[in-house]
Short mmCIF file of C-alpha atoms in Angstrom, two decimals:
data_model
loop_
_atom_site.label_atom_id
_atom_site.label_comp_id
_atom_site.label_asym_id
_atom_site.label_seq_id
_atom_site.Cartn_x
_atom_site.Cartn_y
_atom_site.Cartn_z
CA UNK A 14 -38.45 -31.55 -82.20
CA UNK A 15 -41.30 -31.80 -79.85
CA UNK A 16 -39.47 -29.09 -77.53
CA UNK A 17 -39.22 -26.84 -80.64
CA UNK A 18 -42.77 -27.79 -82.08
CA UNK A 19 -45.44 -24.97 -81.64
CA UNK A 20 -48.21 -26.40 -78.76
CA UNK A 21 -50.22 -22.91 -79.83
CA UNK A 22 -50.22 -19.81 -81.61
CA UNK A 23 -51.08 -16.37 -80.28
CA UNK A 24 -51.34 -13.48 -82.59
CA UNK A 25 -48.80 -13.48 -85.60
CA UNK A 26 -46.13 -16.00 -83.25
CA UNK A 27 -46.35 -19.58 -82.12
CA UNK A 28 -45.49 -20.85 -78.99
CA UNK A 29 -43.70 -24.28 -78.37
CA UNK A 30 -42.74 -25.67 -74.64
CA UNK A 31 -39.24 -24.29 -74.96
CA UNK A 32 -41.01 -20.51 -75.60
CA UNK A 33 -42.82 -21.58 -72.73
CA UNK A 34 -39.89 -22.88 -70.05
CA UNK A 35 -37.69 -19.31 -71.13
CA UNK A 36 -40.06 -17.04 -70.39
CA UNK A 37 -40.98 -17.71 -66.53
CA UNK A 38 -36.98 -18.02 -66.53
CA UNK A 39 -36.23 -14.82 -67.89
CA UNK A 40 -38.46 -13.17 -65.77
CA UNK A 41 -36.81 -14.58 -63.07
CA UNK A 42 -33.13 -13.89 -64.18
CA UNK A 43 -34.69 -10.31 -64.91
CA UNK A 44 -35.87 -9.92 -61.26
CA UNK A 45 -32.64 -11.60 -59.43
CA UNK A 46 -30.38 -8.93 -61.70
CA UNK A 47 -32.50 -6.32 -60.45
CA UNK A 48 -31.85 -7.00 -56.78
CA UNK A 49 -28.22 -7.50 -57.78
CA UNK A 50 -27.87 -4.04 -59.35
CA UNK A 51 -29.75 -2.00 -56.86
CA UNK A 52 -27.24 -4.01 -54.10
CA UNK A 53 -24.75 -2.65 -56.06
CA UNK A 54 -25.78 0.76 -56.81
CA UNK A 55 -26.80 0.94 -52.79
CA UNK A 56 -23.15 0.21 -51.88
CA UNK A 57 -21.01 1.96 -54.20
CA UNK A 58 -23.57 5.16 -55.13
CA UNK A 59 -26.20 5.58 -52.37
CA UNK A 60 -23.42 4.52 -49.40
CA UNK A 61 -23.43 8.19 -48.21
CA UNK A 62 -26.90 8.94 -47.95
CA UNK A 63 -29.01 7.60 -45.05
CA UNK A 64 -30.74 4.62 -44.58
CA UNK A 65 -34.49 5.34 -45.53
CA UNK A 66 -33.22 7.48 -48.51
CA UNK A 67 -31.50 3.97 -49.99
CA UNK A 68 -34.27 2.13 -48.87
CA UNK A 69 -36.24 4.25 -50.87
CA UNK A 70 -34.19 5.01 -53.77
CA UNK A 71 -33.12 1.31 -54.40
CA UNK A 72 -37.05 0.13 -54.56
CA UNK A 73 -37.65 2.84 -57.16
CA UNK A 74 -34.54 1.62 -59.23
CA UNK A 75 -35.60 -1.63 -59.07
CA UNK A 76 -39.42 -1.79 -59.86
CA UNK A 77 -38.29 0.43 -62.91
CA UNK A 78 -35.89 -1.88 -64.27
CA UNK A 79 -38.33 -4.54 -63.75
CA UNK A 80 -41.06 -3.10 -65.57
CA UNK A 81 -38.93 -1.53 -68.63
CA UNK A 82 -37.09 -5.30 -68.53
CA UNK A 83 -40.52 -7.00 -68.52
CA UNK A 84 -41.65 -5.15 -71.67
CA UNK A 85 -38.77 -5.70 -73.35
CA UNK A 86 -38.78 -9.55 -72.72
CA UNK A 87 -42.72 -9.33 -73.41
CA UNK A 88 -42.01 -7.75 -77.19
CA UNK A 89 -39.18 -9.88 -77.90
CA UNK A 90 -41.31 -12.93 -76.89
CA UNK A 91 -43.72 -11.40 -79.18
CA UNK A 92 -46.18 -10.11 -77.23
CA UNK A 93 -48.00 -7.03 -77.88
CA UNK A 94 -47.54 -5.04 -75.27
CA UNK A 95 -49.91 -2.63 -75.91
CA UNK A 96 -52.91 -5.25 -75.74
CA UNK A 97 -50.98 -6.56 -72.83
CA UNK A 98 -51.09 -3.00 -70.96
CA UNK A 99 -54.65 -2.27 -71.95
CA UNK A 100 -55.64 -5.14 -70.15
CA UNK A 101 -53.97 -4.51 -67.29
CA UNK A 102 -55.45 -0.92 -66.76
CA UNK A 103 -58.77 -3.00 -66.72
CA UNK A 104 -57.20 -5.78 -64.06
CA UNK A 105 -55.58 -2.75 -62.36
CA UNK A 106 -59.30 -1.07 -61.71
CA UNK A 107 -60.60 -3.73 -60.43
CA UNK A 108 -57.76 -4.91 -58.25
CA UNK A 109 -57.68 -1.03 -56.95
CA UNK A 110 -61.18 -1.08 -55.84
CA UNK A 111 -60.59 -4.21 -53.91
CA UNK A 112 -57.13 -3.30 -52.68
CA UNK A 113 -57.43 0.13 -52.32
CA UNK A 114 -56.43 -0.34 -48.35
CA UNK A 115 -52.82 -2.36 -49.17
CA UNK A 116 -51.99 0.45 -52.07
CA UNK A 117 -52.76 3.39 -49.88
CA UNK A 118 -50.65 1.69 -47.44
CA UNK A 119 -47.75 1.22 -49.80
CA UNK A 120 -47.85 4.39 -51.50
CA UNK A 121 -47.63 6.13 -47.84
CA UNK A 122 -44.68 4.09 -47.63
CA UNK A 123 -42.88 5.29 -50.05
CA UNK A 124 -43.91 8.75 -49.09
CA UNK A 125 -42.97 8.49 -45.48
CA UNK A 126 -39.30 6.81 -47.34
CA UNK A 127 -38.74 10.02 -49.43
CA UNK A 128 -40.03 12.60 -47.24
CA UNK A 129 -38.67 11.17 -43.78
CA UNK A 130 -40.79 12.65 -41.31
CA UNK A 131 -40.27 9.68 -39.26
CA UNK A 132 -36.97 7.58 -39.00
CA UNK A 133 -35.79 4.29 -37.34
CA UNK A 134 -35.17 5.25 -34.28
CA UNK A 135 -37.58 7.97 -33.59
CA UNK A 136 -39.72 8.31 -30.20
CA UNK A 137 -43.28 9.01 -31.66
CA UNK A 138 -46.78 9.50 -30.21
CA UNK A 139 -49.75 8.64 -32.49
CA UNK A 140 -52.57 8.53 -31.05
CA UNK A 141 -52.68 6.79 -27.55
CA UNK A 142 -49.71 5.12 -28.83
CA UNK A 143 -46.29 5.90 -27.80
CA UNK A 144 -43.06 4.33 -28.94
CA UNK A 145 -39.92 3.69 -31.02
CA UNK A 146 -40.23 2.88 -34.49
CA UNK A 147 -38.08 -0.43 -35.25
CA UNK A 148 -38.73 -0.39 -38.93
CA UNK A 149 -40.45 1.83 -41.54
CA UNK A 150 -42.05 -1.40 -44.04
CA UNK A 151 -43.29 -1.33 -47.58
CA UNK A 152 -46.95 -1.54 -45.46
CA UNK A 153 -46.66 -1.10 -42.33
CA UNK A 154 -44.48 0.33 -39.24
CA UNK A 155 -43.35 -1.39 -37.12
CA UNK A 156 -43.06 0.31 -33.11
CA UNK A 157 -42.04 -1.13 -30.23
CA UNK A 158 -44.13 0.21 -26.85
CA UNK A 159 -42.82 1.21 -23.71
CA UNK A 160 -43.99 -2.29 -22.43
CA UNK A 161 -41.81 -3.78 -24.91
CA UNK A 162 -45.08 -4.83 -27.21
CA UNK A 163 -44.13 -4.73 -30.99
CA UNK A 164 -47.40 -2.91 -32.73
CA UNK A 165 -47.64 -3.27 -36.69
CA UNK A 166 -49.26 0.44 -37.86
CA UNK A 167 -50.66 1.37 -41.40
CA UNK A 168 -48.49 3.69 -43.03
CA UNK A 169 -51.02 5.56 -44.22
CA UNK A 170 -52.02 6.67 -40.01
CA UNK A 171 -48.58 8.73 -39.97
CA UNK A 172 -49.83 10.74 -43.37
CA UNK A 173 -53.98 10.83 -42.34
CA UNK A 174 -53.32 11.97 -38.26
CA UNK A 175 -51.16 13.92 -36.12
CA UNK A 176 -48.12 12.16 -35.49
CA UNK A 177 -45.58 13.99 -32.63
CA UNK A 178 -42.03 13.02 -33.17
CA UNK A 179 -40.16 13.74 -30.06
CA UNK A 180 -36.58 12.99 -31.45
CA UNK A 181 -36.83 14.64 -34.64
CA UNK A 182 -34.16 17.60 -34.63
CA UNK A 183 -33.38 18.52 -31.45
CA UNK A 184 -34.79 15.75 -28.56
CA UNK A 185 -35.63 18.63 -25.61
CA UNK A 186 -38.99 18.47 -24.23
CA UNK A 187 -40.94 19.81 -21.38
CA UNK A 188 -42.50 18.21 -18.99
CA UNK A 189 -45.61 19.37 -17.20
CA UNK A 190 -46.48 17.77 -13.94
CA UNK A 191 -50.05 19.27 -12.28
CA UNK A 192 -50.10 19.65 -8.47
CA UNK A 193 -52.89 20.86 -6.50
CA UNK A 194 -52.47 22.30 -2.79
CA UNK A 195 -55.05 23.34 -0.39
CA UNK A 196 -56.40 26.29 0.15
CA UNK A 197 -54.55 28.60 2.99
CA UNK A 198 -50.94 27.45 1.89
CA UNK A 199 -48.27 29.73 1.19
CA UNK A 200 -47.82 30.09 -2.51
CA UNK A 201 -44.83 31.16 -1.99
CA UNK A 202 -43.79 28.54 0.19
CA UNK A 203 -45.28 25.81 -2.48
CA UNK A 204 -43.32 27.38 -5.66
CA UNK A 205 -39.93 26.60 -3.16
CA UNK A 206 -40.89 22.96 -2.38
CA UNK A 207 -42.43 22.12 -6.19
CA UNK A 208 -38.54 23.72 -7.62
CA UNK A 209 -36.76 21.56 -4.68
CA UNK A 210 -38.64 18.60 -5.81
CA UNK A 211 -37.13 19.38 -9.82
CA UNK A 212 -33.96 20.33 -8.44
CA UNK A 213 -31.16 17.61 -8.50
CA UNK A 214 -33.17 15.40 -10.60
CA UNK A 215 -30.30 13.44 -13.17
CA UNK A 216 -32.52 13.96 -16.00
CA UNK A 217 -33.93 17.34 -15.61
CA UNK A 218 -32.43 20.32 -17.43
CA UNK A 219 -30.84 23.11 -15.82
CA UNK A 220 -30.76 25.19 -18.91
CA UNK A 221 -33.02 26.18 -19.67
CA UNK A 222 -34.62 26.14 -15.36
CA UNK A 223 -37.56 24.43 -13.94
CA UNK A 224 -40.28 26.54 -13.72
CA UNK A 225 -44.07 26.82 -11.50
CA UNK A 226 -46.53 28.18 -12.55
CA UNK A 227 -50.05 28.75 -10.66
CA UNK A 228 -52.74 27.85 -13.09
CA UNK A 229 -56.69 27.90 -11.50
CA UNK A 230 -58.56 27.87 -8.64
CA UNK A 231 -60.36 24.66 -8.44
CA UNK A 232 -62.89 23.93 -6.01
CA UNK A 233 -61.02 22.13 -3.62
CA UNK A 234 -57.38 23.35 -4.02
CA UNK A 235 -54.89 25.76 -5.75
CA UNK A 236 -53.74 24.14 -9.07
CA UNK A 237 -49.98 24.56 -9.54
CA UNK A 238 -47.92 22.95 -12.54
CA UNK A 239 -44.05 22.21 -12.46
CA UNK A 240 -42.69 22.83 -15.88
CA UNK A 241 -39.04 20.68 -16.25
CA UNK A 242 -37.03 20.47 -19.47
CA UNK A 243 -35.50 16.87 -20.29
CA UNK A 244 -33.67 15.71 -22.91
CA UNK A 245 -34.59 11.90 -22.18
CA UNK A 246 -38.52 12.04 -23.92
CA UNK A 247 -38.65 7.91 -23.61
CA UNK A 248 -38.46 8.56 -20.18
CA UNK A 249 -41.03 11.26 -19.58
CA UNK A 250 -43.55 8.56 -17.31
CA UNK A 251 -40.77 7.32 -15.27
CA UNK A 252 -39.29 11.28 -15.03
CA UNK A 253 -42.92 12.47 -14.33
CA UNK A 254 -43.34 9.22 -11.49
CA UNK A 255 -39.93 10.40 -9.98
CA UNK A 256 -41.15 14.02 -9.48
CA UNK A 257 -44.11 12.69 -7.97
CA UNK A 258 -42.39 11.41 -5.36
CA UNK A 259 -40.06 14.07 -5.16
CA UNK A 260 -42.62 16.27 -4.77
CA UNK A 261 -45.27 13.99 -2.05
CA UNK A 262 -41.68 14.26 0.26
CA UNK A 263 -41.34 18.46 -0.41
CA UNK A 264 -44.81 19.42 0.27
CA UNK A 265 -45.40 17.76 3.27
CA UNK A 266 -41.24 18.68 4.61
CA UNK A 267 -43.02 22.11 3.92
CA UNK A 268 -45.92 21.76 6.00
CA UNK A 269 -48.34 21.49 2.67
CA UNK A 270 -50.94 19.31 2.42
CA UNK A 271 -52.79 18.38 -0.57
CA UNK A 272 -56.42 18.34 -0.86
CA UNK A 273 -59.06 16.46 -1.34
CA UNK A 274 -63.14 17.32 -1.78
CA UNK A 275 -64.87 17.79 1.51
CA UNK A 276 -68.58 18.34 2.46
CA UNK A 277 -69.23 19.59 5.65
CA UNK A 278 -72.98 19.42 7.25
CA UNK A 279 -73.70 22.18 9.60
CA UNK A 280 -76.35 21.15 12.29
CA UNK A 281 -78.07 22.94 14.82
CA UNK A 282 -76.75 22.72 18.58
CA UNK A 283 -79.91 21.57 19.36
CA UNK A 284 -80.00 18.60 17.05
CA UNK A 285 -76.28 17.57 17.40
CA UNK A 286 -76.92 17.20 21.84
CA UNK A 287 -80.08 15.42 20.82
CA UNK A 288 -77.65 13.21 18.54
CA UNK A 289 -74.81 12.79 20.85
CA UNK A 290 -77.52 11.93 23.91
CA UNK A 291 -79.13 9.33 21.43
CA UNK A 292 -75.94 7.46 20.84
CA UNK A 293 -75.10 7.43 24.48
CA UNK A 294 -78.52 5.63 26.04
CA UNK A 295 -78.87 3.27 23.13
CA UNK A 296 -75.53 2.05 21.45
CA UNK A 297 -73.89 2.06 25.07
CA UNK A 298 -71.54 5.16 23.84
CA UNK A 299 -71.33 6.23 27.68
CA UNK A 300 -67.56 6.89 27.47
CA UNK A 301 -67.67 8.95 23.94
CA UNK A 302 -65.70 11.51 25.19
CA UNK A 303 -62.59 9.46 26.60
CA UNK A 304 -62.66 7.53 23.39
CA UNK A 305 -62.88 11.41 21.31
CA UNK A 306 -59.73 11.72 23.17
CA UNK A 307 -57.88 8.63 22.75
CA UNK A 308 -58.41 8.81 18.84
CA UNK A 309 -57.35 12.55 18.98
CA UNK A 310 -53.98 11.09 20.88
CA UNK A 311 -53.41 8.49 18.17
CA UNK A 312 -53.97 11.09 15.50
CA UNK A 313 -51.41 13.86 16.60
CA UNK A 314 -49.13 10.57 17.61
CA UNK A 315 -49.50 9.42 14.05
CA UNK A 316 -49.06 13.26 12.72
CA UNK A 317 -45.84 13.38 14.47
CA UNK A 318 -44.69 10.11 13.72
CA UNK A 319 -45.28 10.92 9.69
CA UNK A 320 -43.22 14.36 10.21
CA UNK A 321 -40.29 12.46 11.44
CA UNK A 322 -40.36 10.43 8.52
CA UNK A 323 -40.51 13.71 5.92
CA UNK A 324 -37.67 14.94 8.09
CA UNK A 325 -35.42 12.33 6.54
CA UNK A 326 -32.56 13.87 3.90
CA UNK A 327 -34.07 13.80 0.45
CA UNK A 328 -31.01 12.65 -2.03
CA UNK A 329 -27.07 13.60 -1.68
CA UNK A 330 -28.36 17.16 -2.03
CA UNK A 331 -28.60 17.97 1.47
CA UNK A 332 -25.65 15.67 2.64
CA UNK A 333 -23.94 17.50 5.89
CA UNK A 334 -20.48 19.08 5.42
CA UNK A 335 -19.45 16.46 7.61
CA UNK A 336 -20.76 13.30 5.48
CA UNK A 337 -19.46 15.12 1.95
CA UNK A 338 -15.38 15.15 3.83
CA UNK A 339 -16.10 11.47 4.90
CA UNK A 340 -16.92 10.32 1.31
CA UNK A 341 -13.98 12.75 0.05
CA UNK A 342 -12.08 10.87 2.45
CA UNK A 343 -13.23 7.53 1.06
CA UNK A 344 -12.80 8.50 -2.66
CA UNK A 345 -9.02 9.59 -2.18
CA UNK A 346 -8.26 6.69 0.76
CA UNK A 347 -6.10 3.19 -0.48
CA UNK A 348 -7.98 0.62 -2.68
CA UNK A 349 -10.99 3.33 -3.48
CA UNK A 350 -10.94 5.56 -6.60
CA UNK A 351 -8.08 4.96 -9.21
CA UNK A 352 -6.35 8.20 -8.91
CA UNK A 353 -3.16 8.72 -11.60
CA UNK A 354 -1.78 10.34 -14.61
CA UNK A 355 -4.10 10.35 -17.31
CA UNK A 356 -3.17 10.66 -21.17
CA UNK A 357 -5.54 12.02 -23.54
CA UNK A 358 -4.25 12.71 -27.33
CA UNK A 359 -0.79 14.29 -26.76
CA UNK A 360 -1.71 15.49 -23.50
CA UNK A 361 -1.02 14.37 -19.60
CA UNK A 362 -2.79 15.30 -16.70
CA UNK A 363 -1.77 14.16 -13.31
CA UNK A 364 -3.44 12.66 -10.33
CA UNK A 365 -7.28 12.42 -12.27
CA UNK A 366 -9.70 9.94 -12.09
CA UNK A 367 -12.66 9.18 -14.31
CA UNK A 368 -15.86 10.20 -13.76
CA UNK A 369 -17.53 6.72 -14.52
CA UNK A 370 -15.00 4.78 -12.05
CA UNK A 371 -15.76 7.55 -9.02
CA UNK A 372 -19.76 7.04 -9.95
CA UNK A 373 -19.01 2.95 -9.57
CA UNK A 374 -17.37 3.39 -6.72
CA UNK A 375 -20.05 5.42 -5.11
CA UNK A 376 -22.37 2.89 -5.91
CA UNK A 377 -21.24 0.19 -4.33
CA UNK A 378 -19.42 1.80 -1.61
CA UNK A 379 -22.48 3.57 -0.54
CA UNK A 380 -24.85 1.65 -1.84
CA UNK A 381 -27.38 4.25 -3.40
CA UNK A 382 -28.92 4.35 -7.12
CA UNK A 383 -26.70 5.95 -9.85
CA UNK A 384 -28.48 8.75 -10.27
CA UNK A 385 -28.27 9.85 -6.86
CA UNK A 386 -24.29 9.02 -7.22
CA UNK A 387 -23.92 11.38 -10.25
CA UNK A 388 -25.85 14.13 -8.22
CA UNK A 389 -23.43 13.48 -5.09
CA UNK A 390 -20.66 14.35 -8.04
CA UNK A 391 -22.39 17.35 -8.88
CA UNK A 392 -22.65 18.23 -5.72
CA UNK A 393 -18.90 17.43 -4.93
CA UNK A 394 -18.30 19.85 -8.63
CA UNK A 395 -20.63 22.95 -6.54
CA UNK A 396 -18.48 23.05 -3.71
CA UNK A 397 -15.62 23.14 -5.02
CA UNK A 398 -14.13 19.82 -3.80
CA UNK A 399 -13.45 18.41 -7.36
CA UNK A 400 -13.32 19.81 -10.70
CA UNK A 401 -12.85 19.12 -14.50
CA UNK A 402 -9.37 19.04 -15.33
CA UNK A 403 -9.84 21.54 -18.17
CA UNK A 404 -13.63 22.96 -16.40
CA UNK A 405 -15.53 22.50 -19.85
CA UNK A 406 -17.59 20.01 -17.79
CA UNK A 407 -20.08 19.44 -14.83
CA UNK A 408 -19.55 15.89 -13.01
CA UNK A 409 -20.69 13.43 -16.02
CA UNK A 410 -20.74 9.50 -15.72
CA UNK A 411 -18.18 9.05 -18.35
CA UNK A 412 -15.22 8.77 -19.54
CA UNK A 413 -14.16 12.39 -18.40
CA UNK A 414 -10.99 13.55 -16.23
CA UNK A 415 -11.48 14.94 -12.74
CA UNK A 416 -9.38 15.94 -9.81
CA UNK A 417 -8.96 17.14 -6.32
CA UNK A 418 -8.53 20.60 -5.21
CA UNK A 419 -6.52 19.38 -2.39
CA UNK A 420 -4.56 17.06 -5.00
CA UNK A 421 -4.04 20.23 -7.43
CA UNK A 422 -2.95 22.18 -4.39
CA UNK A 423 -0.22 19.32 -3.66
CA UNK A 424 0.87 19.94 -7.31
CA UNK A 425 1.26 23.20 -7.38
CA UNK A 426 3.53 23.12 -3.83
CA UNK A 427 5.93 20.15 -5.52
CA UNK A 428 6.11 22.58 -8.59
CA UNK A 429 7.31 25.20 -6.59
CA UNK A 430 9.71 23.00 -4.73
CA UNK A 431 11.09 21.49 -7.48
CA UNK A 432 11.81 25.14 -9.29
CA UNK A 433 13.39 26.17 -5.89
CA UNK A 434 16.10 23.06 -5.61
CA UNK A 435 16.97 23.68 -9.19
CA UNK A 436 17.83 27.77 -8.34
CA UNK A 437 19.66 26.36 -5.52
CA UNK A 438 21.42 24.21 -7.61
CA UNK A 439 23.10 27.61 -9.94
CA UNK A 440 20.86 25.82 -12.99
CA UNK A 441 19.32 28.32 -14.97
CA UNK A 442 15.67 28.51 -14.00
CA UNK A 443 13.17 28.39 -16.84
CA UNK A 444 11.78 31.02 -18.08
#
């Protein structure tokens, strides 16, 4: 009785404990069914459509059946709802002003969810901030850095700024990478070194071709840019560092030097022998001119010294004839690449080898980064040493079929010799 005995009453109804117990517990049971259908409408109705669009969809469903569920348990508690909702608009006002930042936030949210300008996955720029967004929040977004630094962002920055999204659609991208050269050089000559420096990269486009363009002229130097397509826009800092190099190591193979600002003070003849005469009597300079010449001697020795060094072979691109048959050589010798029939579908090709085992085998055989061994493949692909068993392919670290000319050749011959010996033998041939 005491359970069942009104503590209260409120409005027209009175409440007793029991009233009291159900109603937190039916608001519970009203929000764990919720979750349960919009699980359940997520896997059996929404399992087709991508993963913000559920996201999105399923916390629609499910703050709608909470609310219509809510009023429905309010008026059958016997609650007016309509007192109930007026004072919420009131609550709601206040609460706004105070919280205007967190509902701006989640509204964007569920803006960002149904329009998807940005996904999971995505490569973005915002800002001075670059990186991959690990999870699109109710609040927040969560993207992880190229340092590997997890940054929580507002929602509402992706709907208020500029965001770039370099993986939305189709992930090519160009590059530009500045270059200044000094004044005198062959322009000519620099637009051959700066497209040397692109060429061969692993992660620089072919299609559509590196480009050079000559932009001002700066005070101190001609200002060049090398355009490059990639399809790799994560990796446009270490792709940019890489051409760097690539191109420090062309310019000065070239004879090009780049500049920097110089001032130059003109003096009189007069003043400079006064100058030179002063330095002589009083800081004891009396063999200036032998030492003039000794530095000048260690300067062209060190000028020579640093062209020997940019005479070194930059990459597997300008490997000798000589080197390219020795690693052929190596690649088809005993114990090197796995070289045998190949089955694909309901096809066979003979005497391949896969493009990721030759690539392995380069780089440990030779010792040199993988990049360089996939270039050393394309290079093999150029000259016509190896080739894609059904040429829809360059040289690709993967699982993709390759073989020798000289292996096809061998083919072809015990073909022929096998048609021959059955003529011989009065079979009929084959037509």
């Amino acid at each position: 009785d005491a359970v069942v005995r009104p503590l209260f009453v409120f409005g027209e109804h009175g409440y007793s404990a029991l009233d009291l117990i159900a109603l937190p517990a039916l608001l519970a049971a009203l929000w764990l069914a919720s979750g349960a259908v919009t699980r359940g409408l997520r896997a059996r109705v929404l399992r087709r459509a991508e993963g913000a669009a559920q996201d999105t969809i399923a916390t629609f469903a499910r703050y709608a059946l909470v609310l219509l569920g809510g009023i429905v348990i309010l008026e059958q508690w016997g609650v007016d709802v309509r007192s109930v909702t007026m004072a919420a608009s009131v609550l709601g006002v206040g609460i706004g002003f105070g919280l205007q930042n967190i509902a701006n936030n989640f509204v964007s949210g569920l803006l960002i969810g149904a329009e998807r300008p940005i996904r999971a996955g995505d490569y973005v720029t915002l800002g001075e901030l670059s990186g991959t967004v690990e999870r699109i929040g109710a609040r927040s977004t969560e993207i992880l850095t190229n340092d590997r630094v997890k940054i929580l962002v507002p929602n509402s920055r992706f709907l208020e700024q500029e965001v770039v999204n370099w993986t939305h659609g189709d992930p090519v991208c160009r590059l530009h990478v500045p270059v200044g050269v000094a004044y005198g050089s062959d322009v000519d000559e620099v637009r051959t070194a700066l497209l040397e420096a692109a060429d061969g990269h692993p992660q620089v486009l072919a299609d559509p071709a590196p480009r050079v363009e000559l932009k001002t002229f700066d005070d101190s130097a001609i200002s060049f840019e090398l355009l490059v397509w990639t399809r790799s826009p994560r990796a446009q800092a270490t792709i940019a560092s890489d051409l760097n190099y690539r191109i420090h190591l062309c310019l000065a193979r070239h004879g090009l030097s780049i500049p920097f600002p110089q001032r130059e003070l003109t003096l009189p003849p007069q003043v400079e022998e006064i100058l030179v005469a002063w330095a002589r009597r009083e800081l004891g300079l009396e063999h200036l001119d032998a030492e003039r010449t000794t530095i000048a001697r260690l300067r062209e020795r060190e000028a020579k010294l640093a062209l020997a060094r940019w005479d070194t072979p930059l990459g597997p691109r300008v490997w000798s004839a000589a080197e390219v048959a020795a690693v052929v050589a190596g690649m088809r010798g005993e114990g090197s690449v796995p070289i045998h029939d190949r089955r694909h579908l309901l096809a066979v090709y003979p005497r391949c080898f896969v493009g990721r085992e030759a690539v392995d085998w380069l780089v440990r055989e030779l010792r040199v980064p993988r990049d360089e061994a996939v270039a050393l493949g394309r290079l093999l692909v150029e000259r016509g040493v190896i080739h894609h068993v059904l040429d829809e392919h360059g040289f690709r670290d993967g699982n993709f079929f390759y073989r020798f000319r000289a292996d096809e050749e061998e083919l072809a011959r015990e073909m022929s010799a096998t048609s021959a010996t059955r003529d011989t033998s009065g079979k009929p041939r084959a037509a």
